[in-house]
């Protein structure tokens, strides 16, 4: 009797954990879809993505007190590699 009760309680506990995990995952997916609606350019709009990248780069360099960094990108590298390098180096971070 005690053994079967322990097995039953374990199965119920595992089921509750996975149901809770499913509920959290569903809620986060719903919130992500609600909050990111129209906030990002789609793949079909490369001009809009280029404008967003240019504005992000300008915002990064505005107000820098030290000399601007020298970024060298390879011929086949995209503009995103330069932005990633700036973020990785922490250039333009005013909190430091």
Short mmCIF file of C-alpha atoms in Angstrom, two decimals:
data_model
loop_
_atom_site.label_atom_id
_atom_site.label_comp_id
_atom_site.label_asym_id
_atom_site.label_seq_id
_atom_site.Cartn_x
_atom_site.Cartn_y
_atom_site.Cartn_z
CA UNK A 1 0.00 0.00 0.00
CA UNK A 2 2.72 2.47 0.96
CA UNK A 3 4.82 1.57 -2.10
CA UNK A 4 1.94 2.08 -4.51
CA UNK A 5 1.08 5.40 -2.85
CA UNK A 6 4.70 6.54 -3.32
CA UNK A 7 4.69 5.55 -6.99
CA UNK A 8 1.35 7.30 -7.50
CA UNK A 9 2.60 10.45 -5.76
CA UNK A 10 5.79 10.43 -7.88
CA UNK A 11 3.82 10.10 -11.11
CA UNK A 12 1.49 12.92 -10.12
CA UNK A 13 4.48 15.11 -9.19
CA UNK A 14 6.23 14.48 -12.51
CA UNK A 15 3.01 15.21 -14.40
CA UNK A 16 2.54 18.49 -12.50
CA UNK A 17 6.11 19.55 -13.30
CA UNK A 18 5.71 18.89 -17.02
CA UNK A 19 2.28 20.53 -17.18
CA UNK A 20 3.73 23.61 -15.48
CA UNK A 21 6.64 23.62 -17.91
CA UNK A 22 4.23 23.41 -20.85
CA UNK A 23 2.16 26.29 -19.44
CA UNK A 24 5.25 28.50 -18.99
CA UNK A 25 6.49 27.73 -22.51
CA UNK A 26 3.07 28.48 -23.99
CA UNK A 27 2.76 31.75 -22.08
CA UNK A 28 6.24 32.88 -23.12
CA UNK A 29 5.54 32.09 -26.77
CA UNK A 30 2.25 34.01 -26.67
CA UNK A 31 3.92 37.01 -25.01
CA UNK A 32 6.79 36.93 -27.51
CA UNK A 33 4.37 37.01 -30.42
CA UNK A 34 2.33 39.82 -28.88
CA UNK A 35 5.31 41.99 -28.00
CA UNK A 36 7.36 41.53 -31.19
CA UNK A 37 4.48 42.15 -33.56
CA UNK A 38 5.80 44.49 -36.27
CA UNK A 39 8.88 45.38 -34.26
CA UNK A 40 11.35 43.73 -36.58
CA UNK A 41 11.81 44.05 -40.33
CA UNK A 42 10.98 40.92 -42.28
CA UNK A 43 13.37 39.13 -44.59
CA UNK A 44 11.56 40.61 -47.60
CA UNK A 45 12.61 44.17 -46.68
CA UNK A 46 16.41 44.37 -47.00
CA UNK A 47 16.34 48.17 -47.48
CA UNK A 48 14.56 48.62 -44.17
CA UNK A 49 17.11 46.34 -42.47
CA UNK A 50 19.94 48.39 -43.96
CA UNK A 51 18.37 51.61 -42.62
CA UNK A 52 17.96 50.07 -39.18
CA UNK A 53 21.62 48.99 -39.21
CA UNK A 54 22.74 52.47 -40.25
CA UNK A 55 20.70 54.15 -37.52
CA UNK A 56 22.05 51.68 -34.95
CA UNK A 57 25.63 52.42 -36.01
CA UNK A 58 25.07 56.18 -35.83
CA UNK A 59 23.47 55.88 -32.39
CA UNK A 60 26.44 53.83 -31.25
CA UNK A 61 28.95 56.49 -32.31
CA UNK A 62 27.04 59.58 -31.11
CA UNK A 63 28.50 61.03 -27.97
CA UNK A 64 31.75 59.08 -27.94
CA UNK A 65 34.42 60.99 -26.02
CA UNK A 66 37.34 58.94 -27.23
CA UNK A 67 38.48 58.44 -30.80
CA UNK A 68 36.25 56.24 -32.93
CA UNK A 69 37.33 52.62 -33.33
CA UNK A 70 38.93 51.37 -36.51
CA UNK A 71 36.88 48.55 -37.90
CA UNK A 72 38.15 46.50 -40.79
CA UNK A 73 35.76 44.14 -42.45
CA UNK A 74 36.79 41.55 -45.01
CA UNK A 75 35.43 41.85 -48.53
CA UNK A 76 32.92 39.05 -48.07
CA UNK A 77 31.92 40.00 -44.51
CA UNK A 78 28.54 41.61 -44.00
CA UNK A 79 27.77 44.86 -42.23
CA UNK A 80 26.48 42.84 -39.29
CA UNK A 81 29.98 41.53 -38.58
CA UNK A 82 31.16 45.07 -37.91
CA UNK A 83 28.21 45.72 -35.60
CA UNK A 84 28.90 42.46 -33.78
CA UNK A 85 32.53 43.47 -33.33
CA UNK A 86 31.49 46.83 -31.85
CA UNK A 87 29.14 45.10 -29.42
CA UNK A 88 31.70 42.47 -28.48
CA UNK A 89 34.36 45.08 -27.75
CA UNK A 90 31.92 47.22 -25.78
CA UNK A 91 32.76 50.32 -27.77
CA UNK A 92 30.30 53.14 -27.19
CA UNK A 93 29.05 51.73 -23.89
CA UNK A 94 28.47 54.80 -21.71
CA UNK A 95 28.02 52.87 -18.46
CA UNK A 96 31.75 52.23 -18.09
#
